[in-house]
Amino acid sequence: DGGITQSPKYLFRKEGQNVTLSCEQNLNHDAMYWYRQDPGQGLRLIYYSQIVNDFQKGDIAEGYSVSREKKESFPLTVTSAQKNPTAFYLCASSIRTGGDIYGYTFGSGTRLTVV
Amino acid sequence: GQQLNQSPQSMFIQEGEDVSMNCTSSSIFNTWLWYKQDPGEGPVLLIALYKAGELTSNGRLTAQFGITRKDSFLNISASIPSDVGIYFCAGRRNRDDKIIFGKGTRLHILP
């Protein structure tokens, strides 16, 4: 079955460390997105990619980095420059930037906690 | 940037009650979407709306695309415990624009 997979489900990081969150899709989607979710804040866009080897900053890109070397994969690195990284991170994909008739397809999320 | 105002922010209801929530925008949208997020999971699409005035149902859920194209509504009838979660509205102006999400309505059901 096609879908979008995020791993790990839970991640713990020590302050000052970088950590990479994985997002893989086998839906043959060109566009992929990373969102951060905090209580009461909704979904805030971190980075998005419309095509392989290209990506753009979203609304809260500071302290994060991404790569898009393969169509299927869009990993997110939370760097030590991100001052408040504890959050729920969601990856999504779609046929194109505007989404298809189903909007965006989301993964099941990674909860990152700084200890 | 574009923003969607979703209300209420949270709701506490009794099982069996009907629920209404809405979403408004300062801009015209040509697509409205409603998602539900279960605790600890990603959002899942419930209903998609593509025409002004459109009324679409999915089981006990009914959503409407406002005539002005600046709002949308979601109703849930006869709520059950599994309706608990966060409901997000989302909109898109044009086919190639990114989808914009509201901040969500958190639904709690009292025993």
Tab-separated table of C-alpha atoms in Angstrom:
chain	number	residue	atom	x	y	z
A	1	ASP	CA	0.000	0.000	0.000
A	2	GLY	CA	1.196	3.516	-0.786
A	3	GLY	CA	1.800	5.896	2.042
A	4	ILE	CA	4.092	8.257	3.873
A	5	THR	CA	6.262	7.010	6.728
A	6	GLN	CA	7.909	9.027	9.455
A	7	SER	CA	10.500	7.617	11.798
A	8	PRO	CA	11.128	7.375	14.629
A	9	LYS	CA	7.795	7.933	16.375
A	10	TYR	CA	9.514	9.284	19.502
A	11	LEU	CA	12.927	10.940	19.638
A	12	PHE	CA	14.888	12.321	22.542
A	13	ARG	CA	17.731	14.753	22.077
A	14	LYS	CA	20.220	16.330	24.405
A	15	GLU	CA	20.596	20.073	24.231
A	16	GLY	CA	23.250	21.129	21.725
A	17	GLN	CA	22.850	18.066	19.514
A	18	ASN	CA	21.608	17.926	15.956
A	19	VAL	CA	18.986	15.308	15.143
A	20	THR	CA	17.488	14.133	11.848
A	21	LEU	CA	13.867	13.116	11.346
A	22	SER	CA	13.086	10.756	8.505
A	23	CYS	CA	10.204	11.061	6.017
A	24	GLU	CA	9.719	8.595	3.162
A	25	GLN	CA	6.818	8.337	0.696
A	26	ASN	CA	6.006	5.807	-2.014
A	27	LEU	CA	3.107	7.769	-3.484
A	28	ASN	CA	5.195	9.152	-6.365
A	29	HIS	CA	4.461	12.657	-5.097
A	30	ASP	CA	6.627	15.545	-6.268
A	31	ALA	CA	5.910	17.909	-3.371
A	32	MET	CA	6.837	17.293	0.276
A	33	TYR	CA	6.445	19.420	3.395
A	34	TRP	CA	7.534	19.631	7.032
A	35	TYR	CA	5.260	21.109	9.691
A	36	ARG	CA	5.770	21.772	13.350
A	37	GLN	CA	2.836	21.424	15.735
A	38	ASP	CA	2.717	22.965	19.219
A	39	PRO	CA	-0.383	23.011	21.440
A	40	GLY	CA	-2.766	25.737	20.297
A	41	GLN	CA	-0.474	26.782	17.419
A	42	GLY	CA	-1.874	24.674	14.638
A	43	LEU	CA	0.435	23.524	11.842
A	44	ARG	CA	3.360	25.805	11.049
A	45	LEU	CA	5.296	25.227	7.831
A	46	ILE	CA	9.047	24.720	8.262
A	47	TYR	CA	10.260	23.803	4.763
A	48	TYR	CA	8.763	22.480	1.576
A	49	SER	CA	10.067	20.983	-1.631
A	50	GLN	CA	8.306	21.034	-4.987
A	51	ILE	CA	10.810	18.844	-6.798
A	52	VAL	CA	14.015	16.885	-6.266
A	53	ASN	CA	17.078	19.004	-5.434
A	54	ASP	CA	14.947	22.058	-4.675
A	55	PHE	CA	13.370	23.319	-1.468
A	56	GLN	CA	12.059	26.573	0.019
A	57	LYS	CA	11.810	27.997	3.514
A	58	GLY	CA	8.441	28.091	5.167
A	59	ASP	CA	7.295	30.351	7.977
A	60	ILE	CA	9.612	29.039	10.724
A	61	ALA	CA	12.755	27.716	8.984
A	62	GLU	CA	15.326	29.110	11.432
A	63	GLY	CA	17.229	26.342	13.188
A	64	TYR	CA	16.170	23.672	10.699
A	65	SER	CA	17.681	22.248	7.512
A	66	VAL	CA	16.442	19.835	4.838
A	67	SER	CA	17.621	17.991	1.760
A	68	ARG	CA	15.779	16.465	-1.179
A	69	GLU	CA	18.203	14.166	-2.984
A	70	LYS	CA	15.549	11.596	-3.866
A	71	LYS	CA	11.901	11.997	-4.788
A	72	GLU	CA	10.874	9.595	-2.044
A	73	SER	CA	12.795	11.157	0.836
A	74	PHE	CA	12.735	14.549	2.583
A	75	PRO	CA	14.694	14.378	5.872
A	76	LEU	CA	14.538	17.235	8.367
A	77	THR	CA	17.503	18.120	10.589
A	78	VAL	CA	16.795	19.995	13.803
A	79	THR	CA	20.015	21.812	14.585
A	80	SER	CA	21.384	23.101	17.869
A	81	ALA	CA	20.444	26.594	16.645
A	82	GLN	CA	16.755	25.760	17.170
A	83	LYS	CA	16.147	27.138	20.661
A	84	ASN	CA	12.884	25.390	21.416
A	85	PRO	CA	12.853	22.144	19.440
A	86	THR	CA	10.467	20.113	21.611
A	87	ALA	CA	7.370	19.626	19.434
A	88	PHE	CA	5.399	17.238	17.243
A	89	TYR	CA	6.747	17.187	13.681
A	90	LEU	CA	4.575	16.231	10.719
A	91	CYS	CA	5.672	15.407	7.200
A	92	ALA	CA	3.255	15.600	4.277
A	93	SER	CA	3.320	15.032	0.533
A	94	SER	CA	1.205	15.789	-2.522
A	95	ILE	CA	1.278	15.512	-6.300
A	96	ARG	CA	1.985	19.257	-6.568
A	97	THR	CA	2.296	22.276	-4.319
A	98	GLY	CA	-1.435	22.922	-4.301
A	99	GLY	CA	-2.188	19.329	-3.434
A	100	ASP	CA	-4.458	16.939	-5.263
A	101	ILE	CA	-8.177	16.388	-4.677
A	102	TYR	CA	-7.249	14.953	-1.283
A	103	GLY	CA	-5.167	17.924	-0.257
A	104	TYR	CA	-1.959	16.782	1.407
A	105	THR	CA	-1.264	13.273	2.724
A	106	PHE	CA	0.299	13.330	6.180
A	107	GLY	CA	2.601	10.936	7.992
A	108	SER	CA	1.907	9.851	11.562
A	109	GLY	CA	4.390	12.285	13.066
A	110	THR	CA	7.542	12.288	15.189
A	111	ARG	CA	7.488	13.646	18.729
A	112	LEU	CA	10.831	15.240	19.559
A	113	THR	CA	11.727	15.944	23.162
A	114	VAL	CA	14.846	17.750	24.338
A	115	VAL	CA	16.196	16.322	27.577
B	1	GLY	CA	0.487	36.057	4.857
B	2	GLN	CA	-2.877	34.460	4.489
B	3	GLN	CA	-4.552	33.285	7.653
B	4	LEU	CA	-7.547	31.187	8.493
B	5	ASN	CA	-9.497	31.974	11.644
B	6	GLN	CA	-10.962	28.800	13.059
B	7	SER	CA	-13.425	28.749	15.942
B	8	PRO	CA	-14.003	27.680	18.558
B	9	GLN	CA	-10.494	26.825	19.716
B	10	SER	CA	-11.843	24.014	21.891
B	11	MET	CA	-15.189	22.442	22.723
B	12	PHE	CA	-16.426	20.301	25.594
B	13	ILE	CA	-19.621	18.428	24.785
B	14	GLN	CA	-21.684	15.498	25.990
B	15	GLU	CA	-21.798	12.313	23.976
B	16	GLY	CA	-24.748	12.438	21.595
B	17	GLU	CA	-24.677	16.206	21.105
B	18	ASP	CA	-24.252	17.891	17.736
B	19	VAL	CA	-21.117	19.951	17.068
B	20	SER	CA	-20.558	22.980	14.854
B	21	MET	CA	-17.297	24.705	14.001
B	22	ASN	CA	-16.310	27.221	11.368
B	23	CYS	CA	-13.432	28.772	9.548
B	24	THR	CA	-13.147	32.234	7.999
B	25	SER	CA	-10.621	33.907	5.754
B	26	SER	CA	-9.925	37.458	4.638
B	27	SER	CA	-9.242	36.081	1.139
B	28	ILE	CA	-11.342	34.101	-1.294
B	29	PHE	CA	-10.522	30.407	-1.434
B	30	ASN	CA	-11.455	28.060	-4.266
B	31	THR	CA	-10.985	24.889	-2.235
B	32	TRP	CA	-11.869	24.150	1.378
B	33	LEU	CA	-10.738	21.037	3.219
B	34	TRP	CA	-11.519	19.609	6.643
B	35	TYR	CA	-9.079	17.281	8.407
B	36	LYS	CA	-9.218	15.356	11.667
B	37	GLN	CA	-6.184	14.570	13.795
B	38	ASP	CA	-6.378	11.772	16.356
B	39	PRO	CA	-4.067	12.114	19.378
B	40	GLY	CA	-0.461	11.330	18.420
B	41	GLU	CA	-1.244	10.861	14.733
B	42	GLY	CA	-1.184	12.888	11.534
B	43	PRO	CA	-4.262	14.686	10.146
B	44	VAL	CA	-6.554	12.721	7.857
B	45	LEU	CA	-8.816	14.304	5.259
B	46	LEU	CA	-12.536	14.179	6.121
B	47	ILE	CA	-14.224	16.297	3.471
B	48	ALA	CA	-13.117	18.342	0.458
B	49	LEU	CA	-15.226	21.174	-1.017
B	50	TYR	CA	-14.672	22.706	-4.449
B	51	LYS	CA	-17.666	24.939	-5.247
B	52	ALA	CA	-19.236	27.891	-3.466
B	53	GLY	CA	-22.434	26.803	-1.743
B	54	GLU	CA	-21.464	23.127	-1.906
B	55	LEU	CA	-22.775	20.954	0.926
B	56	THR	CA	-21.055	17.584	1.356
B	57	SER	CA	-21.585	14.796	3.864
B	58	ASN	CA	-19.389	11.987	5.094
B	59	GLY	CA	-21.402	9.839	7.488
B	60	ARG	CA	-22.326	11.997	10.492
B	61	LEU	CA	-20.160	14.847	9.203
B	62	THR	CA	-21.442	17.628	6.971
B	63	ALA	CA	-19.386	20.505	5.618
B	64	GLN	CA	-20.338	23.546	3.597
B	65	PHE	CA	-18.402	25.862	1.313
B	66	GLY	CA	-19.635	29.375	2.087
B	67	ILE	CA	-21.288	31.444	-0.643
B	68	THR	CA	-18.810	34.289	-0.170
B	69	ARG	CA	-15.916	31.790	-0.632
B	70	LYS	CA	-14.419	33.221	2.549
B	71	ASP	CA	-15.781	30.695	5.007
B	72	SER	CA	-16.607	27.070	5.610
B	73	PHE	CA	-18.488	25.139	8.276
B	74	LEU	CA	-18.280	21.623	9.679
B	75	ASN	CA	-21.080	19.940	11.603
B	76	ILE	CA	-20.905	16.627	13.436
B	77	SER	CA	-24.188	15.026	14.429
B	78	ALA	CA	-24.758	12.730	17.410
B	79	SER	CA	-21.156	12.800	18.639
B	80	ILE	CA	-19.490	9.586	19.829
B	81	PRO	CA	-16.280	9.054	21.852
B	82	SER	CA	-14.123	8.407	18.769
B	83	ASP	CA	-14.912	11.921	17.502
B	84	VAL	CA	-12.378	13.241	20.038
B	85	GLY	CA	-9.436	14.955	18.383
B	86	ILE	CA	-8.409	18.139	16.613
B	87	TYR	CA	-10.315	19.291	13.548
B	88	PHE	CA	-8.448	21.488	11.067
B	89	CYS	CA	-9.906	23.555	8.309
B	90	ALA	CA	-7.681	24.263	5.320
B	91	GLY	CA	-8.026	26.309	2.185
B	92	ARG	CA	-6.373	26.972	-1.122
B	93	ARG	CA	-6.790	29.965	-3.404
B	94	ASN	CA	-5.549	28.537	-6.661
B	95	ARG	CA	-4.534	25.135	-7.968
B	96	ASP	CA	-0.811	25.736	-7.508
B	97	ASP	CA	-0.918	27.618	-4.200
B	98	LYS	CA	0.105	25.981	-0.961
B	99	ILE	CA	-2.711	24.850	1.311
B	100	ILE	CA	-3.223	27.099	4.350
B	101	PHE	CA	-4.310	25.510	7.654
B	102	GLY	CA	-6.373	26.904	10.509
B	103	LYS	CA	-5.173	26.477	14.096
B	104	GLY	CA	-7.661	23.723	14.801
B	105	THR	CA	-10.655	23.041	17.028
B	106	ARG	CA	-9.969	20.548	19.821
B	107	LEU	CA	-13.057	18.460	20.564
B	108	HIS	CA	-13.487	16.884	24.004
B	109	ILE	CA	-16.377	14.556	24.824
B	110	LEU	CA	-17.470	14.325	28.435
B	111	PRO	CA	-18.457	10.920	29.790
